[in-house]
PDB file of C-alpha atoms in Angstrom:
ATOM      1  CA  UNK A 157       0.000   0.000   0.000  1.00 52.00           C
ATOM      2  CA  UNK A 158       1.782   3.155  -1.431  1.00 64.00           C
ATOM      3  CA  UNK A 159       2.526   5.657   1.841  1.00 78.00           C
ATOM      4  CA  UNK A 160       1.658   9.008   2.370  1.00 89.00           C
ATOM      5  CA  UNK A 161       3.791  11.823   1.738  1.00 92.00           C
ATOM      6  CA  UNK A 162       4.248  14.415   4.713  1.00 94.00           C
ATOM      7  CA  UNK A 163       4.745  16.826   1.906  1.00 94.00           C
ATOM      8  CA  UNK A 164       1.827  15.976   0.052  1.00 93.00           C
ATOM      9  CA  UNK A 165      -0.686  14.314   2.799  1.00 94.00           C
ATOM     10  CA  UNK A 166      -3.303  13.087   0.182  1.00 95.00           C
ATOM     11  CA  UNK A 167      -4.893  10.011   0.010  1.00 94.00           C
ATOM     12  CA  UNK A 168      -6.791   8.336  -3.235  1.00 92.00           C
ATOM     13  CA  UNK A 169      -6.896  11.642  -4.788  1.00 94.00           C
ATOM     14  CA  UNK A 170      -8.782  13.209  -1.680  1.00 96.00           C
ATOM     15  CA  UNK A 171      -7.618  16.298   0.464  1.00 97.00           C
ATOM     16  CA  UNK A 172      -6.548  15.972   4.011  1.00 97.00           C
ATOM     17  CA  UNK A 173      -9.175  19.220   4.623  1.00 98.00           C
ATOM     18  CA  UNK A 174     -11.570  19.295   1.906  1.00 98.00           C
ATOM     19  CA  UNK A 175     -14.494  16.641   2.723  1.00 98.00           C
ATOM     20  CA  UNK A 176     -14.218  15.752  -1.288  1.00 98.00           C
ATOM     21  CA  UNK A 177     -12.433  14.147  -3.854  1.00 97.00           C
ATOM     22  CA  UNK A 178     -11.674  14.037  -7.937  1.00 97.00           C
ATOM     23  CA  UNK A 179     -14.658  15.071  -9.900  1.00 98.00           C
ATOM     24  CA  UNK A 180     -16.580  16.907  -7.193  1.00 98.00           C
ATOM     25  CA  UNK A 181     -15.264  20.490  -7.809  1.00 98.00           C
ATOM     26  CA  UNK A 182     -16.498  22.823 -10.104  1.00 98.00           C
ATOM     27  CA  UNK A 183     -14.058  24.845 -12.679  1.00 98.00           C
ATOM     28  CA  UNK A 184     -16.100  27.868 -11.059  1.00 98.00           C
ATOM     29  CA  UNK A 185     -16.095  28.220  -7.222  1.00 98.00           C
ATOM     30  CA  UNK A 186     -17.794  30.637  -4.871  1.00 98.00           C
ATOM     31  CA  UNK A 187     -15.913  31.040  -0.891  1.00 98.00           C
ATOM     32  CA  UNK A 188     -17.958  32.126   1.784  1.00 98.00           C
ATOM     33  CA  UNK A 189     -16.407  32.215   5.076  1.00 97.00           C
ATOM     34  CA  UNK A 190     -19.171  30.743   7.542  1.00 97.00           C
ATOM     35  CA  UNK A 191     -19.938  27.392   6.688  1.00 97.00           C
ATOM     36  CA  UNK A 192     -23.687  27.319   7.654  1.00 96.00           C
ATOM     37  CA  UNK A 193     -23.728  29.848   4.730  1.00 96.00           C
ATOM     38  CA  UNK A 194     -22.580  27.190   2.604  1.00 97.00           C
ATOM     39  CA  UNK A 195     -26.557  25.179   3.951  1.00 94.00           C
ATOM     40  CA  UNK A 196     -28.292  28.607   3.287  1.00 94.00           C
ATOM     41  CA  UNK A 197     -27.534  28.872  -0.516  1.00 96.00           C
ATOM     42  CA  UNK A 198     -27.803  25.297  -1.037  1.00 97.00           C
ATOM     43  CA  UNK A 199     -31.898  25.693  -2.228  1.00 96.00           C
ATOM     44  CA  UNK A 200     -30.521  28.444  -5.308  1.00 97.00           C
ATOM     45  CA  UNK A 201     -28.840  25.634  -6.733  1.00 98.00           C
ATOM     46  CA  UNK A 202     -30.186  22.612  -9.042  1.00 97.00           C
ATOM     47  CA  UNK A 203     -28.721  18.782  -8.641  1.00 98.00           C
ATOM     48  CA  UNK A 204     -27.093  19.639  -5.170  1.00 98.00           C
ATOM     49  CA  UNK A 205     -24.712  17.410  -4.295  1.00 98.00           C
ATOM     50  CA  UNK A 206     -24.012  17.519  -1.143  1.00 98.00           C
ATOM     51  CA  UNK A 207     -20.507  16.606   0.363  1.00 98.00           C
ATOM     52  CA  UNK A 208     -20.825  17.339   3.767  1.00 98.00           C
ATOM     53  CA  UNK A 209     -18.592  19.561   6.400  1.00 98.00           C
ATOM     54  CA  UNK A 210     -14.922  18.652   7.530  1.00 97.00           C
ATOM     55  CA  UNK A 211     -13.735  21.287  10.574  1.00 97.00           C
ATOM     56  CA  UNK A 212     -15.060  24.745   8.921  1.00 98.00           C
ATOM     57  CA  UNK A 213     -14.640  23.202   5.348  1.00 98.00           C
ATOM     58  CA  UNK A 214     -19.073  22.590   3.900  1.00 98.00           C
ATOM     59  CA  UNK A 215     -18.937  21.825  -0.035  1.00 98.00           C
ATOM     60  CA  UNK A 216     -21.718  21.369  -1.976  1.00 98.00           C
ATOM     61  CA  UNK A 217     -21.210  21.348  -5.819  1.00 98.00           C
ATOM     62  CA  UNK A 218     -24.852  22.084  -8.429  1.00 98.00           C
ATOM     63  CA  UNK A 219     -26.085  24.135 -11.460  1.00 97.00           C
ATOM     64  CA  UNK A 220     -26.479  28.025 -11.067  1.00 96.00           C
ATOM     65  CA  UNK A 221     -28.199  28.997 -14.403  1.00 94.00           C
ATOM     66  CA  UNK A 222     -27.081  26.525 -16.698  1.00 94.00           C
ATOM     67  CA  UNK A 223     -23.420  26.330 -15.485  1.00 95.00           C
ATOM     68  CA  UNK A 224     -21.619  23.840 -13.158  1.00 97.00           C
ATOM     69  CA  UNK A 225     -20.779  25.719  -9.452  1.00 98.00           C
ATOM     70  CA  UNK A 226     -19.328  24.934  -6.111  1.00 98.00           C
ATOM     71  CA  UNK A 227     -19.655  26.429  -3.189  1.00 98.00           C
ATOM     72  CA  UNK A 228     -16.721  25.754  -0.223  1.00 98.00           C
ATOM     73  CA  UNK A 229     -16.818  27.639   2.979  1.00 98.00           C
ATOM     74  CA  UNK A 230     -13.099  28.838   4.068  1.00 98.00           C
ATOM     75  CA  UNK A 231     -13.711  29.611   7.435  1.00 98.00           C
ATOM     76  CA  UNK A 232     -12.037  32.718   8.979  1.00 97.00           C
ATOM     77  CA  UNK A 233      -9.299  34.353   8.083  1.00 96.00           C
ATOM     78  CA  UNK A 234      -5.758  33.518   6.305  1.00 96.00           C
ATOM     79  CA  UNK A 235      -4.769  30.278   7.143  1.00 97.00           C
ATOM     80  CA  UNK A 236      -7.958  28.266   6.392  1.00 98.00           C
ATOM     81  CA  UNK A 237      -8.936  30.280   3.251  1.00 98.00           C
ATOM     82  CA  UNK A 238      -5.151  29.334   2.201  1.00 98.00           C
ATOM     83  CA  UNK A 239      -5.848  25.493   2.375  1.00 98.00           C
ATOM     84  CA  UNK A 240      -9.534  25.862   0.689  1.00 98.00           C
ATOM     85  CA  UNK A 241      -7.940  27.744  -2.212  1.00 98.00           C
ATOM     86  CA  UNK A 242      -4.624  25.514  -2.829  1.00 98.00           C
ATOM     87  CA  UNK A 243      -6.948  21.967  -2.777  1.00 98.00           C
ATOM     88  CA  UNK A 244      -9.518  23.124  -4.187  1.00 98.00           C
ATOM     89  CA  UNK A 245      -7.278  24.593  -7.109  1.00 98.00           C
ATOM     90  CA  UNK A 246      -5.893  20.980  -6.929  1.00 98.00           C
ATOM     91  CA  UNK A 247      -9.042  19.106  -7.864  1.00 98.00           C
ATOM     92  CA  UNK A 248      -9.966  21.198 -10.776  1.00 98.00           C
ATOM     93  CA  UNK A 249     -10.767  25.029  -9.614  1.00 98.00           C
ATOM     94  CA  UNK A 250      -9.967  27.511 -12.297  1.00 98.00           C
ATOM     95  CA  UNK A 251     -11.970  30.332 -10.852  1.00 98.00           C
ATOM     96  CA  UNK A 252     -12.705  31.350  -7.704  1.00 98.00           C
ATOM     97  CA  UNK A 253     -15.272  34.259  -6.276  1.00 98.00           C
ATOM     98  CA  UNK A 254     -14.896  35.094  -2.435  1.00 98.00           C
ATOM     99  CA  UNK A 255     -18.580  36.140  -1.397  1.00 98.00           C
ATOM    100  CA  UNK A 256     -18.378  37.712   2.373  1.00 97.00           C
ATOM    101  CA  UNK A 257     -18.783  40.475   4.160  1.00 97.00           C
ATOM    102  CA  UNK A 258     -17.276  43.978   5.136  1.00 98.00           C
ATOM    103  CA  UNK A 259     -17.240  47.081   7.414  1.00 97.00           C
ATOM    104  CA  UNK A 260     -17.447  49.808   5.138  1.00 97.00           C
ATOM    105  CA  UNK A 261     -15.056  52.779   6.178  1.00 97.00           C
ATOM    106  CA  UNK A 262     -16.774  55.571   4.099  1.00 94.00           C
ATOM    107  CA  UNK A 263     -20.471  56.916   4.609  1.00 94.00           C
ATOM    108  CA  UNK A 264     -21.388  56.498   0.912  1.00 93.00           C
ATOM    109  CA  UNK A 265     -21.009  52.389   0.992  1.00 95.00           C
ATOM    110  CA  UNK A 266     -24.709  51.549   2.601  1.00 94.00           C
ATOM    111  CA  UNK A 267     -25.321  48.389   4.500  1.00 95.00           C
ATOM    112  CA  UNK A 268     -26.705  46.296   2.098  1.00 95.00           C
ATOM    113  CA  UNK A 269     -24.817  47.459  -0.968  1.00 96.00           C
ATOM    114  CA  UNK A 270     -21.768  45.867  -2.701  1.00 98.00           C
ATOM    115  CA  UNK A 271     -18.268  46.069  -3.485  1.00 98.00           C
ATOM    116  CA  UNK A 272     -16.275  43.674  -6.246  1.00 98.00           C
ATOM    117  CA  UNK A 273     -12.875  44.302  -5.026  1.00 98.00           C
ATOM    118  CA  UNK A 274      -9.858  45.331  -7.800  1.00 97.00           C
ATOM    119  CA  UNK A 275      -7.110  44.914  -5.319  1.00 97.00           C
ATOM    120  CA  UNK A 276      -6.402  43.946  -1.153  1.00 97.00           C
ATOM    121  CA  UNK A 277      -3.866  45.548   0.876  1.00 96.00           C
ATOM    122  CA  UNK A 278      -2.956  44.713   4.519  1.00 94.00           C
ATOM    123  CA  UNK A 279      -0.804  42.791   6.855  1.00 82.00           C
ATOM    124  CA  UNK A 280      -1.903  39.046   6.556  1.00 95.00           C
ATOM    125  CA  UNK A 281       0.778  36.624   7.585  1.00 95.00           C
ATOM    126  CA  UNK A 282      -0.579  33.852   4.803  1.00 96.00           C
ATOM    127  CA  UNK A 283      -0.383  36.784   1.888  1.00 96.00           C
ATOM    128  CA  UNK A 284       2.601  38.066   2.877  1.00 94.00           C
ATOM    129  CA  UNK A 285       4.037  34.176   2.882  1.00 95.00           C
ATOM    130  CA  UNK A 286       2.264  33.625  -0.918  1.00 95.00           C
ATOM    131  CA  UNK A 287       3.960  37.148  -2.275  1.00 92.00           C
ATOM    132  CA  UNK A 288       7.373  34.824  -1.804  1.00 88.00           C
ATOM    133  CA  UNK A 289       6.103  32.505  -4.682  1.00 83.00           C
ATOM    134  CA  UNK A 290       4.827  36.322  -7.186  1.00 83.00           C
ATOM    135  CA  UNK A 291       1.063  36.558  -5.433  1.00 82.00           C
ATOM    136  CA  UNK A 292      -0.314  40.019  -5.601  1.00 90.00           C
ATOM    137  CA  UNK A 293      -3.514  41.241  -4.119  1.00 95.00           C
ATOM    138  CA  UNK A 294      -5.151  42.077  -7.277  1.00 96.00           C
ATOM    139  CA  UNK A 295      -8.326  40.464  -8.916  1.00 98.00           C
ATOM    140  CA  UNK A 296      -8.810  39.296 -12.364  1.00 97.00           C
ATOM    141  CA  UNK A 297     -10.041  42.448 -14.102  1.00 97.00           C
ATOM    142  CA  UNK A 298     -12.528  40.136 -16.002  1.00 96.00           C
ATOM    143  CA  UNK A 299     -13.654  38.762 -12.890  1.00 97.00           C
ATOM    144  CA  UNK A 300     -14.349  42.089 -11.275  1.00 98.00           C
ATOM    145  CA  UNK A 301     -15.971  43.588 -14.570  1.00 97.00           C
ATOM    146  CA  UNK A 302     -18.147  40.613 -15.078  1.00 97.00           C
ATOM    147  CA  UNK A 303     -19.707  41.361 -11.246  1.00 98.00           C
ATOM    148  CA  UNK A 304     -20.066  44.814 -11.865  1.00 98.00           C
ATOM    149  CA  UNK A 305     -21.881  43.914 -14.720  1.00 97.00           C
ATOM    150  CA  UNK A 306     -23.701  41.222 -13.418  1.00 97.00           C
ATOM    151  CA  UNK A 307     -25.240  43.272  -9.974  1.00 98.00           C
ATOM    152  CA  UNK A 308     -26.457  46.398 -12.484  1.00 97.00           C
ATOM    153  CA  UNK A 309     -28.330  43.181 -14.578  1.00 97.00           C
ATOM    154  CA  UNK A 310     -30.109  42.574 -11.086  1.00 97.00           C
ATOM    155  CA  UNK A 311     -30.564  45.703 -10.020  1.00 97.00           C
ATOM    156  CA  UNK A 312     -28.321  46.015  -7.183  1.00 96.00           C
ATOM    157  CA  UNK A 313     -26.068  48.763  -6.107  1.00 93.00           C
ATOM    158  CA  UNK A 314     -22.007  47.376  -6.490  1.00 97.00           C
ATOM    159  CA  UNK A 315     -18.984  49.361  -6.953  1.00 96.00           C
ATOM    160  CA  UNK A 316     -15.301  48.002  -7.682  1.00 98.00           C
ATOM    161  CA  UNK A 317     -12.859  49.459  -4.940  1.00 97.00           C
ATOM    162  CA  UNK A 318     -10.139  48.450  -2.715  1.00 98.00           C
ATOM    163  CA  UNK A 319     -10.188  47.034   0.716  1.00 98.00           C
ATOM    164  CA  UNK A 320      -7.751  46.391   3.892  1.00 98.00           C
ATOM    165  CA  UNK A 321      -7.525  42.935   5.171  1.00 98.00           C
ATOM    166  CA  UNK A 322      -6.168  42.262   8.633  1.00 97.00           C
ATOM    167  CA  UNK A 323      -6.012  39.209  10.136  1.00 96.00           C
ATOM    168  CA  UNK A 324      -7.575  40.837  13.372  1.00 94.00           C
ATOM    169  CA  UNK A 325     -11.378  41.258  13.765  1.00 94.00           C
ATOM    170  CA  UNK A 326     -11.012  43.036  17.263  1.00 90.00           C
ATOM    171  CA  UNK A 327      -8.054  44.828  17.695  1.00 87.00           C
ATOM    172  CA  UNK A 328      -6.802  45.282  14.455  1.00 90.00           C
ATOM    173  CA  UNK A 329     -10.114  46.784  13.476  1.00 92.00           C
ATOM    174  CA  UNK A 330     -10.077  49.293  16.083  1.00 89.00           C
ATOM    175  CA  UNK A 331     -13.166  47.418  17.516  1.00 85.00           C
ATOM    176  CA  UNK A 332     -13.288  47.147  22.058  1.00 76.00           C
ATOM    177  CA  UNK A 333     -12.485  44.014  23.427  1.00 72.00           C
ATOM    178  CA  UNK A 334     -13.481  45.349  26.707  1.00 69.00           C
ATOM    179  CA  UNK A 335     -16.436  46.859  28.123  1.00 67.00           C
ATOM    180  CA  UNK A 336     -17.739  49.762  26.991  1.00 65.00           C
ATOM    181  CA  UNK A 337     -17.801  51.795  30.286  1.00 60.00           C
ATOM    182  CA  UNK A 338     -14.384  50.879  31.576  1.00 60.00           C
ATOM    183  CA  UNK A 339     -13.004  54.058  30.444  1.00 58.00           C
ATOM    184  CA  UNK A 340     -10.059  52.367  28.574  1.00 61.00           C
ATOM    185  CA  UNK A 341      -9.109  54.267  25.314  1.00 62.00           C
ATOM    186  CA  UNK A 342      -8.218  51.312  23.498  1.00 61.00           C
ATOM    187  CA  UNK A 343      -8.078  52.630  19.911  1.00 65.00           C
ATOM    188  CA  UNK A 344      -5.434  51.611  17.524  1.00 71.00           C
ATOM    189  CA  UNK A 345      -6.086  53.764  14.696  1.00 87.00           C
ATOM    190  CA  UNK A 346      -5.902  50.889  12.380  1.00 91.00           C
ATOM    191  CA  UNK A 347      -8.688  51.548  10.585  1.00 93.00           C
ATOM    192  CA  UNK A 348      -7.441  55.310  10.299  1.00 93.00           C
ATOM    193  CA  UNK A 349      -4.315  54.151   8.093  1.00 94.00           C
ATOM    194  CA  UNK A 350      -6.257  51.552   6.081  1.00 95.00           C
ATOM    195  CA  UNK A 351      -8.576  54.828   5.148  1.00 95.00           C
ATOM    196  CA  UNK A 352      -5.396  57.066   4.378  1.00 95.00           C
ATOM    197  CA  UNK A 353      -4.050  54.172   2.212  1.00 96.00           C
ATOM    198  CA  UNK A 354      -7.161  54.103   0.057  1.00 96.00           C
ATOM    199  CA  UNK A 355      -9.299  51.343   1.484  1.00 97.00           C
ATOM    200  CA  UNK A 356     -13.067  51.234   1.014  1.00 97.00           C
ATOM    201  CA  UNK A 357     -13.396  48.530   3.434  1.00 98.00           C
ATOM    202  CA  UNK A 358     -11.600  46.438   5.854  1.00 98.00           C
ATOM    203  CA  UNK A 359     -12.664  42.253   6.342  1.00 98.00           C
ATOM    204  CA  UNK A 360     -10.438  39.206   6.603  1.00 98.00           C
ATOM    205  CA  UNK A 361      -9.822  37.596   3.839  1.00 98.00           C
ATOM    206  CA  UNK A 362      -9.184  39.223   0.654  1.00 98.00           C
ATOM    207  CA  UNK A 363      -5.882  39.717   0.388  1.00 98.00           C
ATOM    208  CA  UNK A 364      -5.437  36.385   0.894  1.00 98.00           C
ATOM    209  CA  UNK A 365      -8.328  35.126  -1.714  1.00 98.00           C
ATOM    210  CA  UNK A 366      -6.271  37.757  -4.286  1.00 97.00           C
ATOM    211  CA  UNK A 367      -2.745  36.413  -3.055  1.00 97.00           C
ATOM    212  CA  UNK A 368      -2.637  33.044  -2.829  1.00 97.00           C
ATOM    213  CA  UNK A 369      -5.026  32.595  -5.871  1.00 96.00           C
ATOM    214  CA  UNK A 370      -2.428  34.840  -7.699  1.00 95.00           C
ATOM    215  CA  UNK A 371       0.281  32.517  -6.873  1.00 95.00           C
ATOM    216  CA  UNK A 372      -0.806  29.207  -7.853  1.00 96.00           C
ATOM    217  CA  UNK A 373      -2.449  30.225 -11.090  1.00 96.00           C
ATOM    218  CA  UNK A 374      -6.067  30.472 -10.212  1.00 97.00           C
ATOM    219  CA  UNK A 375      -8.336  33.834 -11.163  1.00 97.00           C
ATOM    220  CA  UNK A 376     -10.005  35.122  -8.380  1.00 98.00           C
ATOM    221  CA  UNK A 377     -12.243  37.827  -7.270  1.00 98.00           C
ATOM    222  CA  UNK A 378     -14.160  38.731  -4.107  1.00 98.00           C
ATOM    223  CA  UNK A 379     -17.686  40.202  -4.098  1.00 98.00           C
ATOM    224  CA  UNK A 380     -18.284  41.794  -0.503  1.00 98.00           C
ATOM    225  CA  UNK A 381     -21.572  42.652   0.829  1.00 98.00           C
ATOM    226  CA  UNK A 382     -21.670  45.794   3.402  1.00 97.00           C
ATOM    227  CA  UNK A 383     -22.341  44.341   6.613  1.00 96.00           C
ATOM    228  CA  UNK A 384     -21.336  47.090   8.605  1.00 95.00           C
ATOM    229  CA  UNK A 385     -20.223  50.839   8.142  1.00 96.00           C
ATOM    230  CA  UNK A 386     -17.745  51.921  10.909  1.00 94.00           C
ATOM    231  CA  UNK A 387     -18.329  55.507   9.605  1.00 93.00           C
ATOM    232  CA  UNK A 388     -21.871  55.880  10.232  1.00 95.00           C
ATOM    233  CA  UNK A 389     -22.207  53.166  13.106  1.00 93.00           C
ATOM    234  CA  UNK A 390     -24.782  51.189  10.994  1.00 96.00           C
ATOM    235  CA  UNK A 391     -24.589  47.102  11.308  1.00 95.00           C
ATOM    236  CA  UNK A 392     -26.679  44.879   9.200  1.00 93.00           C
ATOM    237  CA  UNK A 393     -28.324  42.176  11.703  1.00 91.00           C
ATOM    238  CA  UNK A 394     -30.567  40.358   9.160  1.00 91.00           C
ATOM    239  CA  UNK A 395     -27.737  39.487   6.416  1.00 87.00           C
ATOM    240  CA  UNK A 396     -29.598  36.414   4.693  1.00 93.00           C
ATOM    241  CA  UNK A 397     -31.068  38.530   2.037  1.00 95.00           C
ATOM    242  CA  UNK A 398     -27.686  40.170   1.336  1.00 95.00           C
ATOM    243  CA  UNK A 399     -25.944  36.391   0.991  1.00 95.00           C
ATOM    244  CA  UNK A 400     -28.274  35.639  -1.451  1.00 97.00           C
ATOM    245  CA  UNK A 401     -27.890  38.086  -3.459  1.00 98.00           C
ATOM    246  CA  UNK A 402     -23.981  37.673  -3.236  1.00 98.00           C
ATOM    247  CA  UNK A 403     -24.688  34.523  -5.207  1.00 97.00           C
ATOM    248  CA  UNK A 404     -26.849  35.670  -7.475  1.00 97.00           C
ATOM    249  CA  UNK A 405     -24.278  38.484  -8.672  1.00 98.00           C
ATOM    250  CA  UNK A 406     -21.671  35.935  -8.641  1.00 98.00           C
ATOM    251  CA  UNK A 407     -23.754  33.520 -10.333  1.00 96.00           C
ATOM    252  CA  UNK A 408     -24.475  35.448 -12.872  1.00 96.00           C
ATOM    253  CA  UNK A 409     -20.654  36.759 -13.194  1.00 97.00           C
ATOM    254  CA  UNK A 410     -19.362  33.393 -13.771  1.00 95.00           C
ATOM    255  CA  UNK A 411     -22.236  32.380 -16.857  1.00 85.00           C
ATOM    256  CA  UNK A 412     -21.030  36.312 -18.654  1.00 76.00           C
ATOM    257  CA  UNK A 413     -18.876  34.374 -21.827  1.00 53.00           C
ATOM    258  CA  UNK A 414     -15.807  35.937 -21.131  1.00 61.00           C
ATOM    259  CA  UNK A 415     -15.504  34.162 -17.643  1.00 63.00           C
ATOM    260  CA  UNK A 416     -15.286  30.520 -19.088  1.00 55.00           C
ATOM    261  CA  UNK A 417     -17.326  27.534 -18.707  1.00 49.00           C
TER     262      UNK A 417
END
């Protein structure tokens, strides 16, 4: 019986992470974080198959208007979206749409609304590991086009623009990990140098989506939905409808022509 590698722990074709094997992925793959998303969009899709949940990794492969699609939850942040991206690029992925959310950092971007980002900067440890091997935070320019396109089709307010990704959701995002009425100043001004560097938004996984993607030949986008807006205070608590509707701008991104089969 042929052994398993250390470097390459894979067994009959089948991912140490992924809860799937050959012939299960889609050329076209959306990446929410939270797998119980993963459950929610599952009734948009036709011939679900469902392969179940390993740690924060739910896959489910079906038809999204006519085209073949799978959608695999990354969990949060760097290091898990780094080992959804590299084995699912091994069993067949060619493209790849993160659909998530953000804290807007300007009033304009609504809760609600949409951005298709061109281009990630921050501080990740996983992207800053992947721009070793030539990944850079920026999307495919189809990719981001084609959703652009695809949310004024349906309707829906999305702009392209760039967002910070940290691989902090308290502290690094300025946000209190104390009580409010302790009196401790605990700002970090993070958000402050994201906004002076450009950023739109700030979330958690972008950068690395854009980076790693970049780096072992996959095209990849992200389509964000505006959970929150640290400008205004505003926080979306009912989100469902927003999910949705990220897959039914990225659906509809990924059957334009130019984006493939």
């Amino acid at each position: 019986m042929a052994r398993i590698s250390a470097a390459f722990p894979w067994k009959n074709g089948r991912p140490p992470h992924l809860p799937c094997g050959p012939g299960d992925i889609a050329e076209n793959v959306l990446t929410p974080g939270d797998p119980d998303r993963v459950r929610l969009l599952a009734d948009m899709l036709e011939d679900v198959q469902d392969f179940g949940r390993k740690r924060e990794f739910a896959v489910i492969t079906g038809m999204f208007e006519g085209k073949r699609l799978t959608i695999c939850s990354t969990g949060i942040g760097g290091p898990s979206t780094e080992i959804a991206l590299v084995e699912l690029a091994m069993l067949g992925a060619k493209r790849v749409i993160r659909i998530g959310g953000m804290s807007a950092l300007v009033e304009k971007y609504s809760v609600g609304s949409f951005i298709a980002v061109d281009k990630a900067i921050g501080d990740t440890g996983t992207a800053m590991t992947y721009r070793i091997a030539g990944g850079e935070a920026k999307a495919s320019p189809q990719i981001t086009q084609s959703l652009v396109a695809a949310a004024a089709e349906l309707g829906l307010a999305c702009r392209p623009g760039m967002v910070a990704s940290t691989d902090s959701y308290y502290f690094g995002q300025d946000r209190r990990y104390r009580p409010l009425d302790d009196g401790v100043d605990i700002s970090t001004h993070f958000i402050d140098r994201f906004q002076a560097q450009g950023a739109v938004g700030v979330e958690m996984e972008s950068e690395i989506t854009l980076t790693v993607g970049g780096a072992i030949g996959l095209d990849t986008g992200c389509l964000l939905g505006v959970h929150g807006n640290r400008a205004t205070g505003d926080w979306l608590e009912d989100y469902e409808a927003t999910q949705r509707n990220l897959l039914r701008i990225a659906g509809r991104a990924f059957s334009s022509t130019k984006m493939g089969t």
